[in-house]
Every structure is written in structure tokens, then in C-alpha cells.
Amino acid sequence: MTASDPTPPIVMVEHLSKTYHGRYSLADRLTGRPRSDVQAVRDVSLQIGRGEVLGLIGESGCGKSTLGRAILRLHEPSAGKVWFDGVDVTALDDAGMKAMRRRMQIIFQDPFASLNPRRTVAEIIGLPLKLHNLAKDPADLREKVMAIADKVGLNTGQLDRYPHQFSGGQRQRIGIARALISHPEFIVCDEPVSALDVSIQAQIIQLLLDLKKEMGLTYLFISHDISVIGYLSDRVAVMYLGEIVEQGPVDSVLSRPRHPYTQSLMSAVPEVDRPGHQHRVQLSGDLPSPINPPSGCKFHTRCPLAIDICRQIAPVTEKVGADHTAACHRLHENLSLLEDVPA
Ligand code: SF4
């Protein structure tokens, strides 16, 4: 999607935040200790065009999954708006949200944990049709389950078995079938291949791409693996400690990353290595706690380019190219961790 694209985005997220409130115990009250809130997602704005794959990349614990769930209102947003196909999802009542869920689905990271072990695969896949009254009768339900199972590459002769009787890759196909059976338009793919063997990962990624093309789907694809994001995304959003620090077309962001955090992620990808340069940028320390995030730029505790202002003032998001934005105080100094670290 570009600024000149006349097609309105199917998903628009405006200033979305999600805070989890810690428990405020009697001891906290007596000692005057403040409640430890976790701001998992902070002031995120993004758009996803119809038929597009937006890749969401960041380290474990940075808030990617929370953002995906908040967009679907599986976790209620604390602030901000989500628009889907022109409808303000955040303003829908329970009945409106139930109807909207048919159009917005999720594929989870851990296929085993997300499948009810007491139900057969046919029952699991067919459940959304029952919930949304989309099957005329049991025969119609069975026929639709068989059709989607076949589409995702499951053996339709094994649908009366239980999830534990399937391999990891097959279980993820079951999760995909369950997400697709109600013919949604938008899917949050929450690290759908992270728990799978590398050889199976490629099969599932190809399946998701084939289904997207065939069914006209739109994906928010969440991953901590920048190679996977680079392979299947049209656009990419880079997340650090609950905030989007860089966003734009995948070619632009991954070939010319402007934010030092994106540059550090890229430095771990073998393809960007060039002779004569040492491009590995080791980030020092761990992701800071979202309970007590750093002041100013949240990346300053690990950024090799940090200067005084970074510790005091949060940078604003600026345009750095066509449909490409980043938030860093040093964007205009043409600094790159990928180029400026000699071997
Ligand atoms: Fe690094 Fe400062 Fe830019 Fe943050 S604002 S990414 S600390 S240079």
C-alpha cells in the first residue's frame, strides 16, 4: 500500500495502546508502593491494505502478540481505535463483535496448545461454522470441514482423530483450517511457524501464501525471524518495547533500514554481509522491562548511537522515504551500523 493507492486500507490502527494493570495488594497500599502496570503496546498506528501482508518484527516480549490480539479485541485495547473495512471495531458491542470475528481470525504460534485435546479434528475445524450458524445441517457442516481440510493439505480420512495423533506441521494445518473455514478476510498470523521444524516451516509459509492468493486474504504476520518477514511481507513494521520504531515497504525497510534497532536486526541476517566489513551488531543487554521502561528513546540503553538527547526526549516518527517512516533523533546524520563498523 502506498500513499497514492486509491484503495482504502482494510485495517487501520490509530494510537492503539494496551496496558495490563498489576494487582494492587494490601501490602502495596500500606507501603505506598505504586501498582506495577505493564504498558505492553504504546501509541501504535499502522495500516494494512486489502490483500497485503504486513510483517511485524521484534524480539520476544516486545508486544507483537499483544498488538495482534488487541487489534482483534481478544485483549481489550486500553486506548486508541481499530477500523476494519470502515467499521470502528473498538466501538462494537458483543453482538457486533461476534459478527466481526467471522471476518477477522487468528492463527496461533503453538498449534498443540490452541487445539482442544478432547475434541476431534473435525469438531475443532467445524466449531466456527457452528458459532456463526454458517452450516445448514450436520451434512453441510461435514462437507465444509472436508473441503477446507483438503484445501490446507490434511488427510480427510483422519478428521475423526484427536490433535495428539497429528504431527506439529499437521496440527498447524488444523489451526489454519479452523481459522479459514468461516471465510475471513483478515488473519493475524501470530508466529505460526516458530514452533515448527525448519523443513516444515517452509511448507506452512508456502501454504499461507497460496491460501492468501486463492482466498484474497490480508495478513498481519508476526515473527521474530527477519528472514521469514522479508520473504513473505509486502510491508514491515518494526516493534521495540511496545512501540513501532520503523515502518514501510519491505524492500525499503530491509535494504535501507534507518532505525538503529532495525539495522541491528538486519546485521544478524547473513545475506547482508559484505566483504571487508563486520556487520554483526551485538545488542548489549536484554529488552528492558515494560514495567519500568527507559526514559526518552526506549532503545537508548542498547543503542550504539545513543547521545544525550536520546536519554531525555522520545523521538518523533518522521517520513524517511515513500511510505517509509522511522523514529530516531539521528535519522538525518546518515549513520548506519551496517556500514560504519569496519572489520
Ligand atoms: Fe539510538 Fe538515539 Fe536513535 Fe534512539 S533516538 S535509536 S537511542 S540514536
mmCIF file of C-alpha atoms and ligand atoms in Angstrom:
data_model
loop_
_atom_site.group_PDB
_atom_site.id
_atom_site.type_symbol
_atom_site.label_atom_id
_atom_site.label_comp_id
_atom_site.label_asym_id
_atom_site.label_seq_id
_atom_site.Cartn_x
_atom_site.Cartn_y
_atom_site.Cartn_z
ATOM 1 C CA MET A 1 0.000 0.000 0.000
ATOM 2 C CA THR A 2 1.312 3.446 -0.855
ATOM 3 C CA ALA A 3 0.140 6.969 -0.169
ATOM 4 C CA SER A 4 -1.099 7.190 -3.761
ATOM 5 C CA ASP A 5 -3.036 3.907 -3.566
ATOM 6 C CA PRO A 6 -6.736 4.793 -4.052
ATOM 7 C CA THR A 7 -7.930 1.624 -2.265
ATOM 8 C CA PRO A 8 -8.670 2.357 1.389
ATOM 9 C CA PRO A 9 -6.797 0.111 3.858
ATOM 10 C CA ILE A 10 -8.819 -2.806 5.222
ATOM 11 C CA VAL A 11 -7.226 -2.388 8.680
ATOM 12 C CA MET A 12 -6.437 0.953 10.269
ATOM 13 C CA VAL A 13 -4.938 1.123 13.754
ATOM 14 C CA GLU A 14 -4.837 4.560 15.376
ATOM 15 C CA HIS A 15 -2.840 5.297 18.525
ATOM 16 C CA LEU A 16 -3.523 1.853 19.978
ATOM 17 C CA SER A 17 -2.261 1.160 23.491
ATOM 18 C CA LYS A 18 -2.622 -1.797 25.793
ATOM 19 C CA THR A 19 -1.748 -1.627 29.474
ATOM 20 C CA TYR A 20 -2.041 -4.552 31.846
ATOM 21 C CA HIS A 21 -2.730 -3.384 35.354
ATOM 22 C CA GLY A 22 -0.798 -5.139 38.087
ATOM 23 C CA ARG A 23 -2.501 -6.233 41.277
ATOM 24 C CA TYR A 24 -2.649 -3.599 43.970
ATOM 25 C CA SER A 25 -2.303 -5.607 47.143
ATOM 26 C CA LEU A 26 -2.991 -4.549 50.712
ATOM 27 C CA ALA A 27 0.788 -4.504 51.305
ATOM 28 C CA ASP A 28 1.185 -2.111 48.345
ATOM 29 C CA ARG A 29 -1.439 0.187 49.841
ATOM 30 C CA LEU A 30 0.129 0.125 53.269
ATOM 31 C CA THR A 31 3.632 0.778 51.981
ATOM 32 C CA GLY A 32 2.520 3.289 49.358
ATOM 33 C CA ARG A 33 4.150 1.207 46.634
ATOM 34 C CA PRO A 34 2.773 2.119 43.183
ATOM 35 C CA ARG A 35 0.877 -0.500 41.205
ATOM 36 C CA SER A 36 3.158 -2.134 38.648
ATOM 37 C CA ASP A 37 1.376 -1.604 35.344
ATOM 38 C CA VAL A 38 2.784 -3.084 32.147
ATOM 39 C CA GLN A 39 2.392 -0.930 29.059
ATOM 40 C CA ALA A 40 2.714 -3.721 26.509
ATOM 41 C CA VAL A 41 1.699 -1.634 23.467
ATOM 42 C CA ARG A 42 2.047 2.127 23.276
ATOM 43 C CA ASP A 43 0.514 4.529 20.756
ATOM 44 C CA VAL A 44 0.741 2.239 17.727
ATOM 45 C CA SER A 45 -0.632 3.454 14.410
ATOM 46 C CA LEU A 46 -0.496 1.387 11.238
ATOM 47 C CA GLN A 47 -2.488 0.484 8.158
ATOM 48 C CA ILE A 48 -2.842 -2.744 6.192
ATOM 49 C CA GLY A 49 -4.052 -2.672 2.598
ATOM 50 C CA ARG A 50 -6.507 -5.275 1.321
ATOM 51 C CA GLY A 51 -4.600 -8.339 0.108
ATOM 52 C CA GLU A 52 -1.385 -7.137 1.737
ATOM 53 C CA VAL A 53 0.950 -8.894 4.177
ATOM 54 C CA LEU A 54 2.223 -6.587 6.906
ATOM 55 C CA GLY A 55 5.134 -8.250 8.698
ATOM 56 C CA LEU A 56 5.506 -7.316 12.366
ATOM 57 C CA ILE A 57 9.041 -7.977 13.611
ATOM 58 C CA GLY A 58 10.651 -7.605 17.020
ATOM 59 C CA GLU A 59 12.222 -9.543 19.871
ATOM 60 C CA SER A 60 10.236 -11.888 22.114
ATOM 61 C CA GLY A 61 8.381 -9.875 24.727
ATOM 62 C CA CYS A 62 8.282 -6.636 22.714
ATOM 63 C CA GLY A 63 4.470 -6.604 22.488
ATOM 64 C CA LYS A 64 3.909 -8.049 18.988
ATOM 65 C CA SER A 65 1.404 -10.698 20.040
ATOM 66 C CA THR A 66 -0.376 -8.267 22.347
ATOM 67 C CA LEU A 67 -0.776 -5.852 19.436
ATOM 68 C CA GLY A 68 -2.209 -8.624 17.227
ATOM 69 C CA ARG A 69 -4.669 -9.662 19.923
ATOM 70 C CA ALA A 70 -5.626 -6.050 20.707
ATOM 71 C CA ILE A 71 -6.427 -5.448 17.014
ATOM 72 C CA LEU A 72 -8.817 -8.416 17.170
ATOM 73 C CA ARG A 73 -10.063 -7.330 20.622
ATOM 74 C CA LEU A 74 -9.070 -10.698 22.053
ATOM 75 C CA HIS A 75 -7.311 -8.415 24.519
ATOM 76 C CA GLU A 76 -9.323 -5.243 25.048
ATOM 77 C CA PRO A 77 -7.311 -2.137 23.981
ATOM 78 C CA SER A 78 -6.698 0.440 26.717
ATOM 79 C CA ALA A 79 -6.757 3.349 24.253
ATOM 80 C CA GLY A 80 -6.923 4.013 20.537
ATOM 81 C CA LYS A 81 -9.061 2.818 17.645
ATOM 82 C CA VAL A 82 -9.101 -0.109 15.242
ATOM 83 C CA TRP A 83 -11.006 0.242 11.994
ATOM 84 C CA PHE A 84 -11.813 -2.800 9.871
ATOM 85 C CA ASP A 85 -13.276 -2.214 6.430
ATOM 86 C CA GLY A 86 -14.565 1.164 7.594
ATOM 87 C CA VAL A 87 -16.088 -0.154 10.851
ATOM 88 C CA ASP A 88 -14.810 1.048 14.235
ATOM 89 C CA VAL A 89 -14.129 -2.352 15.808
ATOM 90 C CA THR A 90 -13.331 -0.810 19.180
ATOM 91 C CA ALA A 91 -16.879 0.600 19.400
ATOM 92 C CA LEU A 92 -18.730 -2.644 18.618
ATOM 93 C CA ASP A 93 -20.953 -4.270 21.236
ATOM 94 C CA ASP A 94 -20.802 -8.033 21.904
ATOM 95 C CA ALA A 95 -23.190 -8.932 19.077
ATOM 96 C CA GLY A 96 -21.367 -6.690 16.613
ATOM 97 C CA MET A 97 -18.023 -8.101 17.687
ATOM 98 C CA LYS A 98 -19.259 -11.675 17.323
ATOM 99 C CA ALA A 99 -20.298 -10.965 13.738
ATOM 100 C CA MET A 100 -16.974 -9.220 13.087
ATOM 101 C CA ARG A 101 -14.975 -12.206 14.388
ATOM 102 C CA ARG A 102 -16.113 -14.217 11.376
ATOM 103 C CA ARG A 103 -14.191 -11.758 9.217
ATOM 104 C CA MET A 104 -11.096 -11.414 11.450
ATOM 105 C CA GLN A 105 -9.312 -14.553 12.612
ATOM 106 C CA ILE A 106 -6.050 -15.632 14.223
ATOM 107 C CA ILE A 107 -3.579 -18.471 13.746
ATOM 108 C CA PHE A 108 -1.664 -19.169 16.951
ATOM 109 C CA GLN A 109 2.009 -19.957 17.464
ATOM 110 C CA ASP A 110 1.605 -23.213 19.355
ATOM 111 C CA PRO A 111 -0.809 -25.386 17.401
ATOM 112 C CA PHE A 112 -0.987 -28.013 20.134
ATOM 113 C CA ALA A 113 -1.860 -25.607 22.941
ATOM 114 C CA SER A 114 -4.520 -23.926 20.792
ATOM 115 C CA LEU A 115 -6.400 -27.145 19.923
ATOM 116 C CA ASN A 116 -8.849 -28.711 22.385
ATOM 117 C CA PRO A 117 -7.411 -32.194 23.071
ATOM 118 C CA ARG A 118 -10.862 -33.606 23.871
ATOM 119 C CA ARG A 119 -12.394 -32.748 20.513
ATOM 120 C CA THR A 120 -11.846 -34.492 17.205
ATOM 121 C CA VAL A 121 -10.159 -32.540 14.440
ATOM 122 C CA ALA A 122 -13.458 -32.366 12.536
ATOM 123 C CA GLU A 123 -15.160 -30.829 15.590
ATOM 124 C CA ILE A 124 -12.309 -28.330 16.078
ATOM 125 C CA ILE A 125 -12.295 -27.195 12.461
ATOM 126 C CA GLY A 126 -16.096 -27.009 12.284
ATOM 127 C CA LEU A 127 -16.585 -25.040 15.526
ATOM 128 C CA PRO A 128 -16.527 -21.538 13.909
ATOM 129 C CA LEU A 129 -19.293 -22.642 11.497
ATOM 130 C CA LYS A 130 -21.434 -23.683 14.461
ATOM 131 C CA LEU A 131 -20.700 -20.474 16.383
ATOM 132 C CA HIS A 132 -21.681 -18.307 13.429
ATOM 133 C CA ASN A 133 -24.554 -20.529 12.197
ATOM 134 C CA LEU A 134 -22.870 -20.967 8.841
ATOM 135 C CA ALA A 135 -23.846 -24.609 8.242
ATOM 136 C CA LYS A 136 -27.352 -25.643 7.181
ATOM 137 C CA ASP A 137 -27.200 -29.061 8.834
ATOM 138 C CA PRO A 138 -24.668 -31.693 10.032
ATOM 139 C CA ALA A 139 -24.103 -32.964 6.494
ATOM 140 C CA ASP A 140 -23.362 -29.438 5.253
ATOM 141 C CA LEU A 141 -21.023 -28.895 8.221
ATOM 142 C CA ARG A 142 -19.129 -32.099 7.448
ATOM 143 C CA GLU A 143 -18.880 -31.223 3.778
ATOM 144 C CA LYS A 144 -17.435 -27.785 4.562
ATOM 145 C CA VAL A 145 -14.966 -29.235 7.072
ATOM 146 C CA MET A 146 -13.805 -31.796 4.497
ATOM 147 C CA ALA A 147 -13.394 -29.085 1.860
ATOM 148 C CA ILE A 148 -11.243 -26.781 3.992
ATOM 149 C CA ALA A 149 -9.224 -29.716 5.378
ATOM 150 C CA ASP A 150 -8.464 -30.776 1.836
ATOM 151 C CA LYS A 151 -7.527 -27.195 0.904
ATOM 152 C CA VAL A 152 -4.910 -26.985 3.685
ATOM 153 C CA GLY A 153 -3.440 -30.380 2.842
ATOM 154 C CA LEU A 154 -4.898 -32.540 5.627
ATOM 155 C CA ASN A 155 -5.839 -36.170 5.045
ATOM 156 C CA THR A 156 -9.640 -36.032 5.058
ATOM 157 C CA GLY A 157 -9.781 -39.659 6.135
ATOM 158 C CA GLN A 158 -8.233 -38.738 9.506
ATOM 159 C CA LEU A 159 -10.583 -35.990 10.652
ATOM 160 C CA ASP A 160 -12.184 -38.069 13.389
ATOM 161 C CA ARG A 161 -8.846 -38.428 15.159
ATOM 162 C CA TYR A 162 -7.632 -36.217 18.020
ATOM 163 C CA PRO A 163 -4.943 -33.481 17.866
ATOM 164 C CA HIS A 164 -2.304 -35.560 19.691
ATOM 165 C CA GLN A 165 -2.415 -38.085 16.853
ATOM 166 C CA PHE A 166 -1.011 -35.494 14.407
ATOM 167 C CA SER A 167 2.482 -34.075 13.852
ATOM 168 C CA GLY A 168 3.368 -30.426 14.612
ATOM 169 C CA GLY A 169 3.040 -29.389 10.961
ATOM 170 C CA GLN A 170 -0.317 -31.164 10.610
ATOM 171 C CA ARG A 171 -1.569 -29.533 13.809
ATOM 172 C CA GLN A 172 -0.705 -26.123 12.400
ATOM 173 C CA ARG A 173 -2.672 -27.052 9.253
ATOM 174 C CA ILE A 174 -5.622 -27.857 11.563
ATOM 175 C CA GLY A 175 -5.261 -24.387 13.143
ATOM 176 C CA ILE A 176 -5.166 -22.802 9.693
ATOM 177 C CA ALA A 177 -8.261 -24.756 8.587
ATOM 178 C CA ARG A 178 -10.128 -23.633 11.715
ATOM 179 C CA ALA A 179 -9.195 -20.006 11.038
ATOM 180 C CA LEU A 180 -10.220 -20.157 7.379
ATOM 181 C CA ILE A 181 -13.449 -22.140 7.480
ATOM 182 C CA SER A 182 -15.599 -19.063 8.146
ATOM 183 C CA HIS A 183 -14.047 -17.349 5.112
ATOM 184 C CA PRO A 184 -12.428 -14.436 6.951
ATOM 185 C CA GLU A 185 -10.800 -11.536 5.138
ATOM 186 C CA PHE A 186 -8.089 -10.687 7.666
ATOM 187 C CA ILE A 187 -5.878 -13.054 9.651
ATOM 188 C CA VAL A 188 -3.402 -12.322 12.417
ATOM 189 C CA CYS A 189 -0.696 -14.974 11.974
ATOM 190 C CA ASP A 190 0.934 -14.971 15.410
ATOM 191 C CA GLU A 191 4.351 -16.616 14.969
ATOM 192 C CA PRO A 192 2.659 -19.502 13.109
ATOM 193 C CA VAL A 193 5.900 -21.268 12.168
ATOM 194 C CA SER A 194 8.116 -20.548 15.180
ATOM 195 C CA ALA A 195 7.305 -23.822 16.936
ATOM 196 C CA LEU A 196 7.892 -25.939 13.814
ATOM 197 C CA ASP A 197 10.959 -27.684 12.369
ATOM 198 C CA VAL A 198 12.704 -25.663 9.655
ATOM 199 C CA SER A 199 11.653 -28.053 6.864
ATOM 200 C CA ILE A 200 8.007 -27.830 7.967
ATOM 201 C CA GLN A 201 8.226 -24.037 8.322
ATOM 202 C CA ALA A 202 8.785 -23.649 4.580
ATOM 203 C CA GLN A 203 5.739 -25.808 3.788
ATOM 204 C CA ILE A 204 3.455 -23.829 6.119
ATOM 205 C CA ILE A 205 4.724 -20.460 4.819
ATOM 206 C CA GLN A 206 4.072 -21.567 1.234
ATOM 207 C CA LEU A 207 0.624 -22.836 2.234
ATOM 208 C CA LEU A 208 -0.216 -19.473 3.818
ATOM 209 C CA LEU A 209 0.945 -17.618 0.704
ATOM 210 C CA ASP A 210 -1.055 -19.930 -1.593
ATOM 211 C CA LEU A 211 -4.192 -19.535 0.543
ATOM 212 C CA LYS A 212 -3.769 -15.763 0.636
ATOM 213 C CA LYS A 213 -3.710 -15.649 -3.146
ATOM 214 C CA GLU A 214 -6.569 -18.089 -3.601
ATOM 215 C CA MET A 215 -8.865 -16.626 -0.933
ATOM 216 C CA GLY A 216 -7.900 -12.948 -1.225
ATOM 217 C CA LEU A 217 -6.682 -12.781 2.380
ATOM 218 C CA THR A 218 -4.920 -9.996 4.240
ATOM 219 C CA TYR A 219 -2.327 -10.933 6.878
ATOM 220 C CA LEU A 220 -0.690 -9.331 9.852
ATOM 221 C CA PHE A 221 2.250 -11.740 10.063
ATOM 222 C CA ILE A 222 4.063 -11.670 13.409
ATOM 223 C CA SER A 223 7.559 -13.107 13.675
ATOM 224 C CA HIS A 224 10.897 -12.595 15.398
ATOM 225 C CA ASP A 225 12.619 -14.000 12.285
ATOM 226 C CA ILE A 226 13.504 -11.220 9.852
ATOM 227 C CA SER A 227 14.231 -13.731 7.056
ATOM 228 C CA VAL A 228 10.657 -15.035 7.243
ATOM 229 C CA ILE A 229 9.286 -11.479 7.366
ATOM 230 C CA GLY A 230 11.423 -10.469 4.381
ATOM 231 C CA TYR A 231 10.247 -13.478 2.361
ATOM 232 C CA LEU A 232 6.514 -13.039 2.653
ATOM 233 C CA SER A 233 5.749 -9.425 3.593
ATOM 234 C CA ASP A 234 4.759 -6.516 1.375
ATOM 235 C CA ARG A 235 5.350 -4.033 4.168
ATOM 236 C CA VAL A 236 7.064 -4.347 7.517
ATOM 237 C CA ALA A 237 6.648 -2.727 10.933
ATOM 238 C CA VAL A 238 9.498 -2.990 13.445
ATOM 239 C CA MET A 239 8.489 -3.073 17.106
ATOM 240 C CA TYR A 240 10.615 -2.311 20.147
ATOM 241 C CA LEU A 241 9.272 -2.343 23.693
ATOM 242 C CA GLY A 242 5.675 -1.785 22.656
ATOM 243 C CA GLU A 243 6.323 0.912 20.040
ATOM 244 C CA ILE A 244 6.685 0.871 16.249
ATOM 245 C CA VAL A 245 10.131 2.330 15.559
ATOM 246 C CA GLU A 246 10.223 1.863 11.781
ATOM 247 C CA GLN A 247 7.624 1.011 9.158
ATOM 248 C CA GLY A 248 7.433 0.860 5.385
ATOM 249 C CA PRO A 249 7.641 -1.256 2.221
ATOM 250 C CA VAL A 250 9.679 -4.386 2.895
ATOM 251 C CA ASP A 251 12.253 -3.616 0.176
ATOM 252 C CA SER A 252 12.843 -0.143 1.521
ATOM 253 C CA VAL A 253 12.999 -1.054 5.224
ATOM 254 C CA LEU A 254 15.156 -4.160 4.848
ATOM 255 C CA SER A 255 17.518 -2.822 2.182
ATOM 256 C CA ARG A 256 17.858 0.647 3.726
ATOM 257 C CA PRO A 257 16.974 0.299 7.409
ATOM 258 C CA ARG A 258 17.079 3.714 9.038
ATOM 259 C CA HIS A 259 16.482 2.933 12.694
ATOM 260 C CA PRO A 260 19.491 1.532 14.602
ATOM 261 C CA TYR A 261 17.304 -1.258 16.028
ATOM 262 C CA THR A 262 16.235 -2.375 12.536
ATOM 263 C CA GLN A 263 19.887 -2.165 11.482
ATOM 264 C CA SER A 264 20.870 -4.417 14.373
ATOM 265 C CA LEU A 265 18.185 -6.939 13.367
ATOM 266 C CA MET A 266 19.462 -6.844 9.776
ATOM 267 C CA SER A 267 23.039 -7.361 10.898
ATOM 268 C CA ALA A 268 22.075 -10.848 12.055
ATOM 269 C CA VAL A 269 20.989 -11.817 8.524
ATOM 270 C CA PRO A 270 23.888 -13.479 6.625
ATOM 271 C CA GLU A 271 22.813 -12.057 3.238
ATOM 272 C CA VAL A 272 23.648 -8.502 4.184
ATOM 273 C CA ASP A 273 27.290 -9.309 4.944
ATOM 274 C CA ARG A 274 29.729 -7.702 2.545
ATOM 275 C CA PRO A 275 33.453 -8.375 2.240
ATOM 276 C CA GLY A 276 35.671 -6.063 4.246
ATOM 277 C CA HIS A 277 33.091 -5.124 6.797
ATOM 278 C CA GLN A 278 32.000 -6.542 10.080
ATOM 279 C CA HIS A 279 28.253 -6.042 10.089
ATOM 280 C CA ARG A 280 27.327 -8.021 13.159
ATOM 281 C CA VAL A 281 25.955 -5.609 15.683
ATOM 282 C CA GLN A 282 25.653 -7.257 19.047
ATOM 283 C CA LEU A 283 22.990 -5.550 21.077
ATOM 284 C CA SER A 284 24.143 -5.270 24.655
ATOM 285 C CA GLY A 285 21.749 -6.262 27.413
ATOM 286 C CA ASP A 286 18.226 -7.589 27.259
ATOM 287 C CA LEU A 287 14.978 -5.942 26.290
ATOM 288 C CA PRO A 288 14.208 -3.594 29.221
ATOM 289 C CA SER A 289 11.175 -4.344 31.367
ATOM 290 C CA PRO A 290 7.946 -2.737 30.121
ATOM 291 C CA ILE A 291 7.036 -2.221 33.800
ATOM 292 C CA ASN A 292 9.782 0.367 34.097
ATOM 293 C CA PRO A 293 10.756 1.384 30.535
ATOM 294 C CA PRO A 294 13.734 3.687 29.868
ATOM 295 C CA SER A 295 13.115 7.417 29.551
ATOM 296 C CA GLY A 296 13.411 9.220 26.212
ATOM 297 C CA CYS A 297 14.046 6.812 23.353
ATOM 298 C CA LYS A 298 13.282 3.373 24.757
ATOM 299 C CA PHE A 299 16.156 1.898 22.733
ATOM 300 C CA HIS A 300 18.793 4.188 24.265
ATOM 301 C CA THR A 301 20.001 1.633 26.833
ATOM 302 C CA ARG A 302 21.169 -0.638 23.989
ATOM 303 C CA CYS A 303 21.758 1.731 21.088
ATOM 304 C CA PRO A 304 25.401 2.175 19.952
ATOM 305 C CA LEU A 305 24.475 5.599 18.531
ATOM 306 C CA ALA A 306 22.771 6.999 21.646
ATOM 307 C CA ILE A 307 23.570 10.584 22.614
ATOM 308 C CA ASP A 308 22.369 12.745 25.495
ATOM 309 C CA ILE A 309 19.060 13.827 23.965
ATOM 310 C CA CYS A 310 18.118 10.169 23.436
ATOM 311 C CA ARG A 311 18.036 9.627 27.200
ATOM 312 C CA GLN A 312 15.678 12.551 27.776
ATOM 313 C CA ILE A 313 13.313 13.030 24.841
ATOM 314 C CA ALA A 314 11.422 10.404 22.874
ATOM 315 C CA PRO A 315 11.991 10.847 19.115
ATOM 316 C CA VAL A 316 9.002 11.564 16.885
ATOM 317 C CA THR A 317 8.145 9.431 13.888
ATOM 318 C CA GLU A 318 9.357 11.005 10.648
ATOM 319 C CA LYS A 319 8.983 10.231 6.969
ATOM 320 C CA VAL A 320 12.259 8.921 5.554
ATOM 321 C CA GLY A 321 11.080 7.690 2.151
ATOM 322 C CA ALA A 322 7.969 6.801 0.161
ATOM 323 C CA ASP A 323 5.591 5.291 2.738
ATOM 324 C CA HIS A 324 8.659 4.691 4.970
ATOM 325 C CA THR A 325 8.831 6.157 8.496
ATOM 326 C CA ALA A 326 11.194 5.842 11.450
ATOM 327 C CA ALA A 327 11.597 7.373 14.917
ATOM 328 C CA CYS A 328 15.171 8.315 15.844
ATOM 329 C CA HIS A 329 16.921 11.569 16.769
ATOM 330 C CA ARG A 330 19.802 10.803 14.411
ATOM 331 C CA LEU A 331 17.893 9.963 11.210
ATOM 332 C CA HIS A 332 19.364 12.908 9.325
ATOM 333 C CA GLU A 333 23.011 12.191 10.144
ATOM 334 C CA ASN A 334 23.175 9.313 7.672
ATOM 335 C CA LEU A 335 24.575 6.956 10.293
ATOM 336 C CA SER A 336 24.324 3.239 9.692
ATOM 337 C CA LEU A 337 25.504 0.478 11.948
ATOM 338 C CA LEU A 338 25.640 -1.738 8.874
ATOM 339 C CA GLU A 339 28.173 0.438 7.068
ATOM 340 C CA ASP A 340 30.129 2.222 9.733
ATOM 341 C CA VAL A 341 31.564 -0.670 11.682
ATOM 342 C CA PRO A 342 34.871 -1.646 9.969
ATOM 343 C CA ALA A 343 36.077 -5.227 10.065
HETATM 344 FE FE1 SF4 B 1 19.553 5.344 19.176
HETATM 345 FE FE2 SF4 B 1 19.050 7.834 19.961
HETATM 346 FE FE3 SF4 B 1 18.064 6.940 17.671
HETATM 347 FE FE4 SF4 B 1 17.105 6.036 19.983
HETATM 348 S S1 SF4 B 1 16.969 8.138 19.217
HETATM 349 S S2 SF4 B 1 17.605 4.830 18.201
HETATM 350 S S3 SF4 B 1 18.974 5.975 21.218
HETATM 351 S S4 SF4 B 1 20.230 7.225 18.177
#
